Coordinates of N, CA and C in Angstrom, one line a residue:
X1 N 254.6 164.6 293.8 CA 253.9 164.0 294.9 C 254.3 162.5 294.9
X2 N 254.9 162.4 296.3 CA 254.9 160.7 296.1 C 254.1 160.3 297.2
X3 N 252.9 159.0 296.6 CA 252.0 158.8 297.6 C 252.2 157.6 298.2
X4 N 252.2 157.7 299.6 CA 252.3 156.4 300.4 C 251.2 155.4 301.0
X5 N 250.3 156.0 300.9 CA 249.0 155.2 301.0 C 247.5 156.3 300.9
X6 N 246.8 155.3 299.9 CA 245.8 156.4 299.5 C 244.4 155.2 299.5
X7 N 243.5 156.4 299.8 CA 241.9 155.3 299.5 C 241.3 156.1 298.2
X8 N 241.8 156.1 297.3 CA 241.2 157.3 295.9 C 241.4 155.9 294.5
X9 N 240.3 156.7 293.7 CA 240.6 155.6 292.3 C 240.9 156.7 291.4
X10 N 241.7 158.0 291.9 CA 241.6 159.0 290.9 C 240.8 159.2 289.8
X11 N 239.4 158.8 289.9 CA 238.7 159.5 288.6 C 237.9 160.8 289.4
X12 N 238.8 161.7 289.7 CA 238.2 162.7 290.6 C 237.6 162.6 292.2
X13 N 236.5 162.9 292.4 CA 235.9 163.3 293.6 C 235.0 161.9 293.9
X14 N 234.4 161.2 292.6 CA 233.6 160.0 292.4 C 234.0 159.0 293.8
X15 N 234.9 158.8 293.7 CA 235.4 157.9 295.1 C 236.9 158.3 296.3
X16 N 237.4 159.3 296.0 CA 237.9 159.5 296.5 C 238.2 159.7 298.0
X17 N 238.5 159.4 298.8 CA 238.4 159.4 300.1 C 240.0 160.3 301.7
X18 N 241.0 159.8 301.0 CA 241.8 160.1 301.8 C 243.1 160.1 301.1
X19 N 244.2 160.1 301.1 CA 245.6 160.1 300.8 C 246.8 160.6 301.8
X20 N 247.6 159.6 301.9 CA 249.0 160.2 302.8 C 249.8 160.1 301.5
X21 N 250.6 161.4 301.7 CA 251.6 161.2 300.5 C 252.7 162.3 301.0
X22 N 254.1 162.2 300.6 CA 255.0 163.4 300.6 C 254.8 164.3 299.1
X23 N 254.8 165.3 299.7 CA 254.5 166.9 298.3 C 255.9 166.7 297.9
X24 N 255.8 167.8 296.9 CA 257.4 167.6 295.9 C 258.3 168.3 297.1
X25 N 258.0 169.1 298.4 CA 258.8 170.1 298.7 C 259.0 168.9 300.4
X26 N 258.3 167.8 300.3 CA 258.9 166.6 301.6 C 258.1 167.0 302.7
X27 N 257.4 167.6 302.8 CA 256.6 167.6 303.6 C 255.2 166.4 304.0
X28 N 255.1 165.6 304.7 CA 254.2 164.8 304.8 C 252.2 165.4 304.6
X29 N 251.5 165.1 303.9 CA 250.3 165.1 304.0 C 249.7 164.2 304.5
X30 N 248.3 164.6 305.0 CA 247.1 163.8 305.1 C 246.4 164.6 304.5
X31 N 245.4 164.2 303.5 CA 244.3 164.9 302.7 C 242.7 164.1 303.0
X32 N 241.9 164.5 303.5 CA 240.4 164.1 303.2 C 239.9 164.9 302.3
X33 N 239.2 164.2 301.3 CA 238.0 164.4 300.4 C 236.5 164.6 300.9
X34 N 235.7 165.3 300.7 CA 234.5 164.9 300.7 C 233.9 164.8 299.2
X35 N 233.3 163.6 299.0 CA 233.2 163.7 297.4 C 231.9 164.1 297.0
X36 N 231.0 164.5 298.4 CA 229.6 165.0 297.8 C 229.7 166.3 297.5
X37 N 230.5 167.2 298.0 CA 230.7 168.4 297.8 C 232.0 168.5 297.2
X38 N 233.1 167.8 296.8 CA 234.3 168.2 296.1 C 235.0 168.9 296.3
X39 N 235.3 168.9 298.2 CA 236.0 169.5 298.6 C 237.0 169.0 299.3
X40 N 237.9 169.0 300.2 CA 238.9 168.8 301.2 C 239.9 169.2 302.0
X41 N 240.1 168.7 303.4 CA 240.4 169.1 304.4 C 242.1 168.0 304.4
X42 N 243.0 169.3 304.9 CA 244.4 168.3 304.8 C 245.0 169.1 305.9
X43 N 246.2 167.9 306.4 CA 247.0 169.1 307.5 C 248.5 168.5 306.8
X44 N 249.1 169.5 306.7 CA 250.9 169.4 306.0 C 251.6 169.4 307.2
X45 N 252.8 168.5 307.4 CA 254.2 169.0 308.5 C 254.3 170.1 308.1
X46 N 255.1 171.2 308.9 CA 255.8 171.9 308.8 C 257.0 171.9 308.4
X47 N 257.9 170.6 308.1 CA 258.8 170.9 307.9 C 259.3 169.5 307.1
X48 N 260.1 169.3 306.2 CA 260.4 168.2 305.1 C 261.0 167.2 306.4
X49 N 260.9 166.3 305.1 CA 261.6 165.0 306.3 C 262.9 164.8 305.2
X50 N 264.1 163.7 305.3 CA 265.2 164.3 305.0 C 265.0 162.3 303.5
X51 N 265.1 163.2 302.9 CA 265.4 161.7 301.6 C 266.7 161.0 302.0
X52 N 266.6 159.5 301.4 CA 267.5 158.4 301.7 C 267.9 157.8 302.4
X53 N 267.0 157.9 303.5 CA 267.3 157.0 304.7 C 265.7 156.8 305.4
X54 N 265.2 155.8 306.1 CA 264.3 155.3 306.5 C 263.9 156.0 307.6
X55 N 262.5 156.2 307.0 CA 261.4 157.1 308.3 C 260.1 156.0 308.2
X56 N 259.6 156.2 309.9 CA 258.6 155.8 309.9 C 257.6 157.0 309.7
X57 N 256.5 156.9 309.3 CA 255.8 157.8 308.8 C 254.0 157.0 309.2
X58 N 253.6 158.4 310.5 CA 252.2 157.8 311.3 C 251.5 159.2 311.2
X59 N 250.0 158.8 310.9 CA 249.0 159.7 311.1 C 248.0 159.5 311.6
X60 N 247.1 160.6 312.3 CA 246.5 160.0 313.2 C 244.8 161.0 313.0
X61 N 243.5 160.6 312.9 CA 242.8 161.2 312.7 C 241.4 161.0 313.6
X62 N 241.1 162.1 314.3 CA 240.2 161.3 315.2 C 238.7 161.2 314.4
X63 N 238.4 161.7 313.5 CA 236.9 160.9 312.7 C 236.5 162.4 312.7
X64 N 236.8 163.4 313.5 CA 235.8 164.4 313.4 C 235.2 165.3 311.8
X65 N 234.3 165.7 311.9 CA 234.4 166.3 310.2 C 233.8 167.4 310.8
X66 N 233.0 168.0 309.6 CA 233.0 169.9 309.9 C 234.0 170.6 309.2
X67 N 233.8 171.7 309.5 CA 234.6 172.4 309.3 C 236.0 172.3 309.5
X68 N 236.3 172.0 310.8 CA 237.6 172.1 311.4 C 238.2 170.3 311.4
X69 N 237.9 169.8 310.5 CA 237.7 168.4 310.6 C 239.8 167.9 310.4
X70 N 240.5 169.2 309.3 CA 242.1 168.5 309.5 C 242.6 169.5 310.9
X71 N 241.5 169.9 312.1 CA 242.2 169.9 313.7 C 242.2 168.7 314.3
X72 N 241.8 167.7 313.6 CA 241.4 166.3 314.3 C 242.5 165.2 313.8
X73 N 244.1 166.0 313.0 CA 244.7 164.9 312.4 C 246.0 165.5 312.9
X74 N 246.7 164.3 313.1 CA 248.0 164.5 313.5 C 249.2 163.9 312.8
X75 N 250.7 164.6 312.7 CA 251.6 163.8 311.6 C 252.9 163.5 312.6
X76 N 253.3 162.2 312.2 CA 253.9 161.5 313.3 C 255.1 161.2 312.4
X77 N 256.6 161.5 312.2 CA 257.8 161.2 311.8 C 258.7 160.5 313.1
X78 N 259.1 159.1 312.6 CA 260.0 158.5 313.4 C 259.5 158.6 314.7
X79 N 258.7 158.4 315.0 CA 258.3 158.3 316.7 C 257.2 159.4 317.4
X80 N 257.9 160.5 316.7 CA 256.6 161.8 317.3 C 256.8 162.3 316.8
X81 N 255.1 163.2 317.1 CA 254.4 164.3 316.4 C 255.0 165.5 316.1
X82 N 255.0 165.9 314.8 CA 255.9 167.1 314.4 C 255.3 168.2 314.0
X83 N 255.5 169.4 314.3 CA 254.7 170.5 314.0 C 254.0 170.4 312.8
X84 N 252.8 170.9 312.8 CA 252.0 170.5 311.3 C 250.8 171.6 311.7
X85 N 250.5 172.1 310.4 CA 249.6 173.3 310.0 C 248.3 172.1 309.3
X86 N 247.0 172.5 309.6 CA 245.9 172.2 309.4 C 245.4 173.2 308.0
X87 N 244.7 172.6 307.2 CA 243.8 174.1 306.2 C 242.5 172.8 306.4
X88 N 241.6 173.8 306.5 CA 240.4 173.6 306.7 C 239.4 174.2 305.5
X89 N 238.4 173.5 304.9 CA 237.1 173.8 304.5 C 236.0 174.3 305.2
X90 N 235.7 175.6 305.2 CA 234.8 175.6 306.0 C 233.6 174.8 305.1
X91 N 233.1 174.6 303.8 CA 232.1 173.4 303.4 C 232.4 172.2 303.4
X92 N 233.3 172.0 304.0 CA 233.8 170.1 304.1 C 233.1 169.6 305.1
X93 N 232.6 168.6 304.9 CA 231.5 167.9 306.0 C 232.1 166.6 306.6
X94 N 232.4 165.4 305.8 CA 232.6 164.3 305.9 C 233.1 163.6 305.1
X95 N 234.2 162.6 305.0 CA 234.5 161.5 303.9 C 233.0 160.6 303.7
X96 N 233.4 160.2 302.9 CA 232.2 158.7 302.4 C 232.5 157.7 302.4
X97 N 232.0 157.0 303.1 CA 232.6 155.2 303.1 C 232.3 154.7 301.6
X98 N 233.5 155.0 300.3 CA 232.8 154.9 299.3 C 233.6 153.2 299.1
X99 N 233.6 153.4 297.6 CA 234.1 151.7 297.2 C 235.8 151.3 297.0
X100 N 236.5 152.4 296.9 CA 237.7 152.7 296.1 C 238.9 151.9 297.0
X101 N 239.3 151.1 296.5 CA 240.7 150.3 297.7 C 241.6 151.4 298.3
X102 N 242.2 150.5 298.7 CA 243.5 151.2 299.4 C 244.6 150.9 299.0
X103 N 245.5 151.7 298.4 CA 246.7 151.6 297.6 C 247.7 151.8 298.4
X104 N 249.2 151.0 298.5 CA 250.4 151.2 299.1 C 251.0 151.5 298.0
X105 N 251.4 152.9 298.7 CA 252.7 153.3 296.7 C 252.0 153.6 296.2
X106 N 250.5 154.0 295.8 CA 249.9 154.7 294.5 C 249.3 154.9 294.7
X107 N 249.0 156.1 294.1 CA 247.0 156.6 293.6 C 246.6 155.6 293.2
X108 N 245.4 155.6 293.2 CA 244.6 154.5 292.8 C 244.5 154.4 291.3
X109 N 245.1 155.4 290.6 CA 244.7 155.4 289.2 C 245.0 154.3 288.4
X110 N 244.4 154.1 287.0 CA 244.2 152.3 286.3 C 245.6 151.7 285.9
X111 N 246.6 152.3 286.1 CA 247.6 152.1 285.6 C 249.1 152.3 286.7
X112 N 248.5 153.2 287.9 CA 249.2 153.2 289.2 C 250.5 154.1 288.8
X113 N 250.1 155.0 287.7 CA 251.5 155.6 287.5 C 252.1 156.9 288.3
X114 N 251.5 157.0 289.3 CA 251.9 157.6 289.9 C 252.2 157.0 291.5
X115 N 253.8 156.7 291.3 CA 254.0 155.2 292.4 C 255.1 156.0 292.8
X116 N 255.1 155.5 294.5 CA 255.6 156.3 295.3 C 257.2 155.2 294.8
X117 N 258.3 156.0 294.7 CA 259.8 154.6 293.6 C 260.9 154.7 295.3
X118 N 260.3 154.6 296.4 CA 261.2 154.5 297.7 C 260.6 153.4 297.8
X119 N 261.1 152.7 298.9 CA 261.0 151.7 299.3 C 260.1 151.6 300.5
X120 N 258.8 150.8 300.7 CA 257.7 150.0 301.6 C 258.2 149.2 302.1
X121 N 258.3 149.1 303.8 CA 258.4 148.3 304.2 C 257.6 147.5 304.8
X122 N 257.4 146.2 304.9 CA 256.0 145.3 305.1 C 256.5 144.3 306.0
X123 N 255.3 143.8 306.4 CA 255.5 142.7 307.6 C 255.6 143.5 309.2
X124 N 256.2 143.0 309.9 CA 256.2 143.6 311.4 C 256.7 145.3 311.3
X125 N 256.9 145.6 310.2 CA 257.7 146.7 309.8 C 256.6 147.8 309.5
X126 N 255.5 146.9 308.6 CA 253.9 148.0 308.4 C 254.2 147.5 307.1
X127 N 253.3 148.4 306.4 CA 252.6 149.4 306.9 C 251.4 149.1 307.7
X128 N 250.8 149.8 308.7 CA 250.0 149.2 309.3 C 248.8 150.6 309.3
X129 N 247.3 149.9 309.2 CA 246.4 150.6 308.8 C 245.6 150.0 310.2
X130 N 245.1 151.5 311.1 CA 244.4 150.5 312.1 C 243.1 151.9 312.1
X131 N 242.1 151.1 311.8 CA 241.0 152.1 312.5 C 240.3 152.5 314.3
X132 N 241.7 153.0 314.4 CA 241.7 153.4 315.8 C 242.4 154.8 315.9
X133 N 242.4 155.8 316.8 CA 243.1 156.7 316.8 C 244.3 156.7 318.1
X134 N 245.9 156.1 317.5 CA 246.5 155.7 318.7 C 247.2 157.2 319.2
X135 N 247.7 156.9 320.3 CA 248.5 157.4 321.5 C 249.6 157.8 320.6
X136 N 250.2 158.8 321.5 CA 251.4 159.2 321.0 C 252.4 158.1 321.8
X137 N 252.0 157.7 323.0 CA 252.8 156.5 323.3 C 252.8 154.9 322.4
X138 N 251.5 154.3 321.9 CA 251.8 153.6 321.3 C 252.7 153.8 319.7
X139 N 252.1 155.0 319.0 CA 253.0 155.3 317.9 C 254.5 155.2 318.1
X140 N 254.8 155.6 319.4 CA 256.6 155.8 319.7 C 257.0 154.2 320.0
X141 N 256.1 153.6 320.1 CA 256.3 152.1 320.8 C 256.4 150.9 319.3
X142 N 255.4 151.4 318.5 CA 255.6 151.4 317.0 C 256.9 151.5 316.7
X143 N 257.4 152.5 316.7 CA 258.4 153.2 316.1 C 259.5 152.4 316.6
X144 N 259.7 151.9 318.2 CA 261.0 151.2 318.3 C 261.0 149.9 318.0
X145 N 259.7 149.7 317.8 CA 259.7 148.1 317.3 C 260.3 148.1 315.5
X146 N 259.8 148.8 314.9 CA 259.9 148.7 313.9 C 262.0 148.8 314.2
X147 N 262.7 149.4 314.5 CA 263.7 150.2 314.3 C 264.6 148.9 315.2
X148 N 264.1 148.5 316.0 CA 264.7 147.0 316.6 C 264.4 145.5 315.8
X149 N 263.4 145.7 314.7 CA 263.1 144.7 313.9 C 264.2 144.7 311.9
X150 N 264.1 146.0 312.0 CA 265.5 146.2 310.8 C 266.4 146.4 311.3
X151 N 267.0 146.3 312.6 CA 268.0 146.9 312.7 C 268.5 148.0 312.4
X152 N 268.2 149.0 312.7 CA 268.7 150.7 312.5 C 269.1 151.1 313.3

């Protein structure tokens, strides 16, 4: 698992909150926690994204919880939304606004050893964390800024 931005302190369920990360097989995650019940709701791409070369990588979640709470998230590679499968809890209720930071490159764990070893890009480039649920037009508007700002 390499994780690209996470709200977890890895001591289990205790604070745990959310995680974007690529699985070993390159598929993009979103994962929600609920940590009163120790469960969670995630939706996977469909399909790997391609190693060694630079992707923008956007998710998008509209707040809902319930049951069906990963139908409310979307996975956004280089500009737009890519086919992506949902698994749902039916006992997952809600995240918790708990205490646990937000990590670039790592679980939260005390030692961070499980660190995403690609490369972050920062500044006008992101990573950008907005508590809003954007547009598929602004994410693509994202996407050419970033891609006219490195040159690619």
């Amino acid at each position: 698992v390499k994780y690209l931005l996470t709200k977890d302190d890895e001591g289990g369920a205790t604070l745990a909150e959310w995680g974007l990360y690529a699985a070993a097989d390159e598929t993009i995650v979103l994962q929600l926690w609920d940590a009163n019940l120790g469960v969670r709701a995630y939706r996977t791409s469909d399909a790997a994204i391609s190693t060694g070369v630079p992707h923008q990588i956007a998710v998008t979640y509209n707040g809902g919880g319930g049951a069906t709470a990963a139908n409310g998230i979307l996975v956004y590679v280089d500009g737009a939304v890519v086919a992506s499968t949902a698994t749902n809890a039916p006992t997952y209720v809600a995240m918790e606004n708990l205490t646990a930071l937000v990590h670039v490159g790592s679980l939260g764990d005390a030692t961070h050893s499980k660190k995403f070893l690609g490369k972050v890009y920062v500044g006008p480039a992101g990573p950008v964390y907005e508590q809003a649920v954007l547009t598929a037009a602004q994410i693509k508007n994202d996407y050419d800024l970033i891609v006219g700002a490195l040159g690619l």
